Amino acid sequence: MKMEKKTPITRPIWLDEDSGYVRIIDQRLLPHQLVLVDLKTVDDVITAIRDMYVRGAPLIGAAGAFGIYIAALSCPRDAGDPGAFITEESRRLKSVRPTAVNLAWAVDRTLAVMAPEKTLDAKTRAALDEARRIADEESENCRKIGEHGLPIIEEISRKKNGETVHILTHCNAGWLACVEYGTATAPIYAAFDKGIDVHVWVDETRPLNQGARLTAWELGRHGVKHTVITDNAGGILMARGMVDAVIVGTDRTTRAGDVANKVGTYLKALAAKDNGVPFYVALPSSTFDWELDDGARIPIEERSAEEIRRVAGFDGSEIREVLIAPEDSPCANFAFDVTPARLVTGLITERGICQADAADIRRLFPDKRA
């Protein structure tokens, strides 16, 4: 079921108490239409994650947790082994998006909470409670990321005697991707709300234009000054001294500080390094892969070539998709790239800022172990 929504929405996923269904924003249609979708089956959740109704590491994780709740809710009451049914549904969920570590993390965490429960009803209640808890925790973690990242922007503003602080970001790492606040956007919102003059360079982020469509929409709703730029404009802006800092999100970061994010992030990091621009990555602890210490081993999702061949836009009356490349030209659609830790100035987390290296990450997260 889809419906257009006129009233303000502050989260991209929630349980609608009236219908009893998990409800999401269909982010494919933003900024031109704000449409809500009900997730009634695990297949609905899989479609929403795979086809990017929902996207962004923390949100994918929350969606996966709600997917386990839906699996428990839809498990046949006469099933001889409901655990086997739920386990198989969890396997299907975890396989949908391979790069973002939050999906498997949230699904496994929800399964672990359900395991001690003896009845299917109790398992279902436990899954719903855990999905809500994960969404709330990710929201609070992003708020804290904003708190810890704020001094970075404050210091730049102080050095510039209150002149505009220009921040470049890539893709969408805002509340649409992270339940609330966002990761990369959280320090920006915190700075804006404190009265700091801040302006954001918004990469369009081809092929799905998640910066031009989603980040620009978010910032505009919040009142933050911003300018949409082509993906390749970041280099000349940095070379001309028009960028004070780069802040991006991440879909998976190794315990040694290598960062997987939307394809194109690596090129921004290279340009930032060459021009002496600080390059920060904002993430909650759920996006660390505590098992992995080498970014080269992060699985890189390759998506449909049609996302490159075609582009969707609003023609004044409806959203239409048009062909922009020769239909018979081969296309390769790598969804992510890996920025090595040596190019990262610092990691902004809910516990503070650390260097992108194993020792300093362990200092901040001594309780996390492979």
Tab-separated table of C-alpha atoms in Angstrom, residues 45-319:
chain	number	residue	atom	x	y	z
A	45	VAL	CA	11.254	-5.772	3.338
A	46	ILE	CA	13.658	-7.464	0.942
A	47	THR	CA	12.277	-5.455	-1.979
A	48	ALA	CA	12.494	-2.218	0.018
A	49	ILE	CA	16.153	-2.844	0.904
A	50	ARG	CA	17.221	-4.234	-2.474
A	51	ASP	CA	15.466	-1.576	-4.574
A	52	MET	CA	16.470	1.222	-2.201
A	53	TYR	CA	13.141	2.386	-0.876
A	54	VAL	CA	15.344	2.451	2.234
A	55	ARG	CA	19.121	2.933	2.110
A	56	GLY	CA	21.954	4.016	4.345
A	57	ALA	CA	23.732	1.660	6.718
A	58	PRO	CA	21.903	2.452	10.004
A	59	LEU	CA	18.488	2.495	8.310
A	60	ILE	CA	19.166	-0.769	6.484
A	61	GLY	CA	20.003	-2.290	9.852
A	62	ALA	CA	16.787	-1.034	11.433
A	63	ALA	CA	14.819	-2.303	8.443
A	64	GLY	CA	16.454	-5.714	8.823
A	65	ALA	CA	15.477	-5.849	12.494
A	66	PHE	CA	11.881	-4.954	11.672
A	67	GLY	CA	12.084	-7.610	8.954
A	68	ILE	CA	12.777	-10.245	11.604
A	69	TYR	CA	9.731	-9.010	13.535
A	70	ILE	CA	7.652	-9.379	10.371
A	71	ALA	CA	9.102	-12.866	9.853
A	72	ALA	CA	8.018	-13.883	13.345
A	73	LEU	CA	4.615	-12.291	12.837
A	74	SER	CA	4.072	-14.158	9.562
A	75	CYS	CA	5.417	-17.511	10.760
A	76	PRO	CA	2.677	-20.174	10.473
A	77	ARG	CA	1.260	-20.752	13.929
A	78	ASP	CA	1.210	-24.491	13.290
A	79	ALA	CA	4.865	-24.556	12.208
A	80	GLY	CA	6.638	-27.468	13.815
A	81	ASP	CA	9.826	-25.441	14.202
A	82	PRO	CA	9.230	-21.681	14.019
A	83	GLY	CA	12.924	-21.153	14.693
A	84	ALA	CA	13.811	-22.817	11.392
A	85	PHE	CA	11.350	-20.611	9.504
A	86	ILE	CA	12.691	-17.423	11.079
A	87	THR	CA	16.300	-18.493	10.529
A	88	GLU	CA	15.676	-19.038	6.828
A	89	GLU	CA	13.970	-15.640	6.526
A	90	SER	CA	16.925	-14.044	8.306
A	91	ARG	CA	19.302	-15.653	5.799
A	92	ARG	CA	17.313	-14.137	2.935
A	93	LEU	CA	17.324	-10.726	4.593
A	94	LYS	CA	21.075	-10.681	5.262
A	95	SER	CA	21.919	-11.557	1.661
A	96	VAL	CA	20.172	-8.550	0.099
A	97	ARG	CA	22.874	-5.849	0.457
A	98	PRO	CA	26.369	-7.291	1.009
A	99	THR	CA	28.427	-4.158	1.703
A	100	ALA	CA	26.559	-2.504	4.591
A	101	VAL	CA	27.539	-4.404	7.745
A	102	ASN	CA	24.600	-2.999	9.754
A	103	LEU	CA	22.122	-5.328	8.061
A	104	ALA	CA	23.648	-8.584	9.303
A	105	TRP	CA	24.504	-6.967	12.647
A	106	ALA	CA	20.899	-5.912	13.333
A	107	VAL	CA	19.372	-9.175	12.093
A	108	ASP	CA	21.726	-11.287	14.235
A	109	ARG	CA	21.199	-9.064	17.260
A	110	THR	CA	17.414	-9.440	16.944
A	111	LEU	CA	17.682	-13.202	16.537
A	112	ALA	CA	19.835	-13.420	19.673
A	113	VAL	CA	17.217	-11.587	21.745
A	114	MET	CA	14.464	-13.871	20.439
A	115	ALA	CA	16.346	-17.114	21.023
A	116	PRO	CA	15.613	-17.601	24.768
A	117	GLU	CA	11.865	-17.087	24.299
A	118	LYS	CA	9.825	-20.289	24.365
A	119	THR	CA	6.705	-19.333	22.408
A	120	LEU	CA	6.238	-17.768	18.996
A	121	ASP	CA	4.210	-14.916	20.484
A	122	ALA	CA	7.005	-14.154	22.934
A	123	LYS	CA	9.571	-14.288	20.134
A	124	THR	CA	7.465	-11.882	18.096
A	125	ARG	CA	7.188	-9.394	20.976
A	126	ALA	CA	10.912	-9.639	21.619
A	127	ALA	CA	11.692	-8.974	17.956
A	128	LEU	CA	9.501	-5.871	17.860
A	129	ASP	CA	11.000	-4.529	21.081
A	130	GLU	CA	14.521	-5.075	19.750
A	131	ALA	CA	13.785	-3.479	16.372
A	132	ARG	CA	12.447	-0.398	18.130
A	133	ARG	CA	15.437	-0.405	20.474
A	134	ILE	CA	17.862	-0.559	17.542
A	135	ALA	CA	16.116	2.349	15.816
A	136	ASP	CA	16.167	4.406	19.027
A	137	GLU	CA	19.830	3.593	19.712
A	138	GLU	CA	20.895	4.540	16.190
A	139	SER	CA	19.020	7.817	16.555
A	140	GLU	CA	20.744	8.587	19.851
A	141	ASN	CA	24.136	7.568	18.458
A	142	CYS	CA	23.688	9.988	15.573
A	143	ARG	CA	22.749	12.772	17.980
A	144	LYS	CA	25.998	12.119	19.857
A	145	ILE	CA	27.935	12.104	16.577
A	146	GLY	CA	26.589	15.613	16.083
A	147	GLU	CA	27.795	16.633	19.539
A	148	HIS	CA	31.297	15.261	18.976
A	149	GLY	CA	31.593	16.638	15.450
A	150	LEU	CA	30.379	20.121	16.362
A	151	PRO	CA	33.762	21.308	17.781
A	152	ILE	CA	35.381	20.620	14.405
A	153	ILE	CA	33.065	23.109	12.727
A	154	GLU	CA	33.283	25.527	15.656
A	155	GLU	CA	37.082	25.589	15.394
A	156	ILE	CA	36.973	26.248	11.654
A	157	SER	CA	34.471	29.058	12.225
A	158	ARG	CA	36.694	30.561	14.914
A	159	LYS	CA	39.733	30.503	12.645
A	160	LYS	CA	37.699	32.165	9.887
A	161	ASN	CA	36.422	34.854	12.276
A	162	GLY	CA	32.832	33.761	11.823
A	163	GLU	CA	32.897	33.619	8.049
A	164	THR	CA	30.978	30.830	6.335
A	165	VAL	CA	32.247	27.301	6.955
A	166	HIS	CA	32.071	25.303	3.718
A	167	ILE	CA	31.636	21.543	4.095
A	168	LEU	CA	31.539	19.035	1.256
A	169	THR	CA	29.639	15.772	1.593
A	170	HIS	CA	28.966	12.817	-0.681
A	171	CYS	CA	25.804	10.752	-1.137
A	172	ASN	CA	23.185	10.965	1.635
A	173	ALA	CA	24.236	10.337	5.224
A	174	GLY	CA	21.387	12.304	6.768
A	175	TRP	CA	18.338	11.312	8.794
A	176	LEU	CA	16.839	9.586	5.761
A	177	ALA	CA	19.716	7.119	5.940
A	178	CYS	CA	20.132	6.934	9.696
A	179	VAL	CA	16.712	7.063	11.459
A	180	GLU	CA	17.364	10.604	12.810
A	181	TYR	CA	20.028	13.352	12.641
A	182	GLY	CA	22.256	11.460	10.220
A	183	THR	CA	25.954	10.723	10.521
A	184	ALA	CA	27.745	13.180	8.210
A	185	THR	CA	24.926	15.705	8.580
A	186	ALA	CA	24.638	15.496	12.376
A	187	PRO	CA	27.565	17.898	13.064
A	188	ILE	CA	26.249	20.200	10.325
A	189	TYR	CA	22.796	20.374	11.892
A	190	ALA	CA	24.341	20.886	15.335
A	191	ALA	CA	26.456	23.766	14.010
A	192	PHE	CA	23.535	25.365	12.186
A	193	ASP	CA	21.288	25.078	15.243
A	194	LYS	CA	23.995	26.800	17.304
A	195	GLY	CA	24.042	29.740	14.918
A	196	ILE	CA	27.258	28.979	13.024
A	197	ASP	CA	27.272	30.180	9.420
A	198	VAL	CA	27.599	26.900	7.527
A	199	HIS	CA	27.220	26.026	3.856
A	200	VAL	CA	27.257	22.528	2.339
A	201	TRP	CA	28.555	21.493	-1.069
A	202	VAL	CA	26.253	18.595	-2.002
A	203	ASP	CA	27.664	16.070	-4.462
A	204	GLU	CA	24.911	14.934	-6.827
A	205	THR	CA	26.200	11.356	-6.346
A	206	ARG	CA	25.516	9.475	-9.535
A	207	PRO	CA	24.056	7.153	-10.583
A	208	LEU	CA	21.032	7.478	-8.260
A	209	ASN	CA	21.607	11.123	-7.333
A	210	GLN	CA	21.166	10.522	-3.619
A	211	GLY	CA	22.957	13.753	-2.808
A	212	ALA	CA	21.048	15.938	-5.261
A	213	ARG	CA	17.724	14.320	-4.397
A	214	LEU	CA	17.958	13.451	-0.716
A	215	THR	CA	20.698	15.461	1.001
A	216	ALA	CA	19.602	18.678	-0.711
A	217	TRP	CA	15.976	17.988	0.272
A	218	GLU	CA	16.956	17.360	3.899
A	219	LEU	CA	19.177	20.424	4.197
A	220	GLY	CA	16.549	22.618	2.562
A	221	ARG	CA	13.884	21.469	5.021
A	222	HIS	CA	16.243	22.308	7.890
A	223	GLY	CA	17.140	25.711	6.437
A	224	VAL	CA	20.841	24.921	5.901
A	225	LYS	CA	22.521	26.758	3.022
A	226	HIS	CA	23.663	24.334	0.349
A	227	THR	CA	24.670	24.064	-3.290
A	228	VAL	CA	24.303	20.953	-5.442
A	229	ILE	CA	27.427	20.221	-7.501
A	230	THR	CA	28.492	17.575	-9.982
A	231	ASP	CA	30.420	14.674	-8.499
A	232	ASN	CA	33.644	15.775	-10.152
A	233	ALA	CA	33.519	19.414	-9.002
A	234	GLY	CA	34.956	18.672	-5.561
A	235	GLY	CA	38.540	18.741	-6.799
A	236	ILE	CA	38.423	22.244	-8.264
A	237	LEU	CA	36.553	23.554	-5.214
A	238	MET	CA	39.234	22.203	-2.893
A	239	ALA	CA	42.018	23.477	-5.109
A	240	ARG	CA	40.489	26.962	-4.970
A	241	GLY	CA	40.191	26.918	-1.181
A	242	MET	CA	36.403	26.731	-1.270
A	243	VAL	CA	36.085	23.657	0.996
A	244	ASP	CA	37.006	23.784	4.697
A	245	ALA	CA	36.283	20.135	5.478
A	246	VAL	CA	34.850	16.987	3.947
A	247	ILE	CA	32.467	14.898	6.064
A	248	VAL	CA	31.026	11.666	4.699
A	249	GLY	CA	29.265	8.622	6.059
A	250	THR	CA	30.158	4.967	5.596
A	251	ASP	CA	28.475	1.614	5.013
A	252	ARG	CA	31.277	-0.437	6.541
A	253	THR	CA	34.511	0.547	8.265
A	254	THR	CA	37.145	-2.003	9.253
A	255	ARG	CA	38.577	-2.190	12.732
A	256	ALA	CA	41.773	-0.743	11.198
A	257	GLY	CA	40.018	2.327	9.781
A	258	ASP	CA	39.498	1.561	6.071
A	259	VAL	CA	36.195	3.045	4.923
A	260	ALA	CA	33.677	1.717	2.392
A	261	ASN	CA	31.211	4.342	1.224
A	262	LYS	CA	29.250	5.321	-1.872
A	263	VAL	CA	31.420	5.102	-4.981
A	264	GLY	CA	33.293	8.366	-5.528
A	265	THR	CA	34.249	8.825	-1.887
A	266	TYR	CA	37.803	7.601	-2.524
A	267	LEU	CA	38.318	10.306	-5.162
A	268	LYS	CA	37.131	12.973	-2.701
A	269	ALA	CA	39.599	11.691	-0.128
A	270	LEU	CA	42.448	11.855	-2.644
A	271	ALA	CA	41.558	15.429	-3.600
A	272	ALA	CA	41.271	16.399	0.071
A	273	LYS	CA	44.699	14.926	0.839
A	274	ASP	CA	46.307	16.733	-2.080
A	275	ASN	CA	44.821	20.069	-1.030
A	276	GLY	CA	45.282	19.799	2.746
A	277	VAL	CA	41.534	19.608	3.436
A	278	PRO	CA	40.541	17.534	6.499
A	279	PHE	CA	38.547	14.431	5.556
A	280	TYR	CA	36.256	13.054	8.284
A	281	VAL	CA	34.062	9.971	8.330
A	282	ALA	CA	31.045	9.920	10.663
A	283	LEU	CA	29.644	6.591	11.820
A	284	PRO	CA	27.981	4.801	14.727
A	285	SER	CA	29.758	1.795	16.217
A	286	SER	CA	27.269	-0.511	14.487
A	287	THR	CA	28.931	0.323	11.155
A	288	PHE	CA	32.347	-0.969	12.241
A	289	ASP	CA	33.203	-4.442	11.028
A	290	TRP	CA	35.021	-5.720	14.106
A	291	GLU	CA	35.967	-8.940	12.287
A	292	LEU	CA	37.776	-7.252	9.399
A	293	ASP	CA	41.081	-5.383	9.353
A	294	ASP	CA	41.653	-5.031	5.593
A	295	GLY	CA	39.435	-2.824	3.424
A	296	ALA	CA	40.372	-4.831	0.332
A	297	ARG	CA	38.265	-7.674	1.750
A	298	ILE	CA	35.075	-5.628	1.995
A	299	PRO	CA	32.543	-7.033	-0.512
A	300	ILE	CA	31.641	-4.368	-3.075
A	301	GLU	CA	28.074	-4.517	-4.322
A	302	GLU	CA	27.627	-4.297	-8.088
A	303	ARG	CA	24.174	-3.066	-9.019
A	304	SER	CA	22.110	-3.064	-12.183
A	305	ALA	CA	23.538	-1.341	-15.255
A	306	GLU	CA	20.116	0.245	-15.756
A	307	GLU	CA	20.883	2.642	-12.889
A	308	ILE	CA	23.615	4.100	-15.105
A	309	ARG	CA	21.800	3.929	-18.445
A	310	ARG	CA	18.704	5.666	-17.157
A	311	VAL	CA	17.839	8.567	-14.885
A	312	ALA	CA	14.552	9.494	-13.210
A	313	GLY	CA	13.271	13.036	-12.908
A	314	PHE	CA	10.151	15.147	-12.538
A	315	ASP	CA	8.735	16.619	-15.759
A	316	GLY	CA	6.259	18.919	-14.019
A	317	SER	CA	3.454	16.416	-13.855
A	318	GLU	CA	4.993	13.037	-13.100
A	319	ILE	CA	8.244	11.263	-12.320
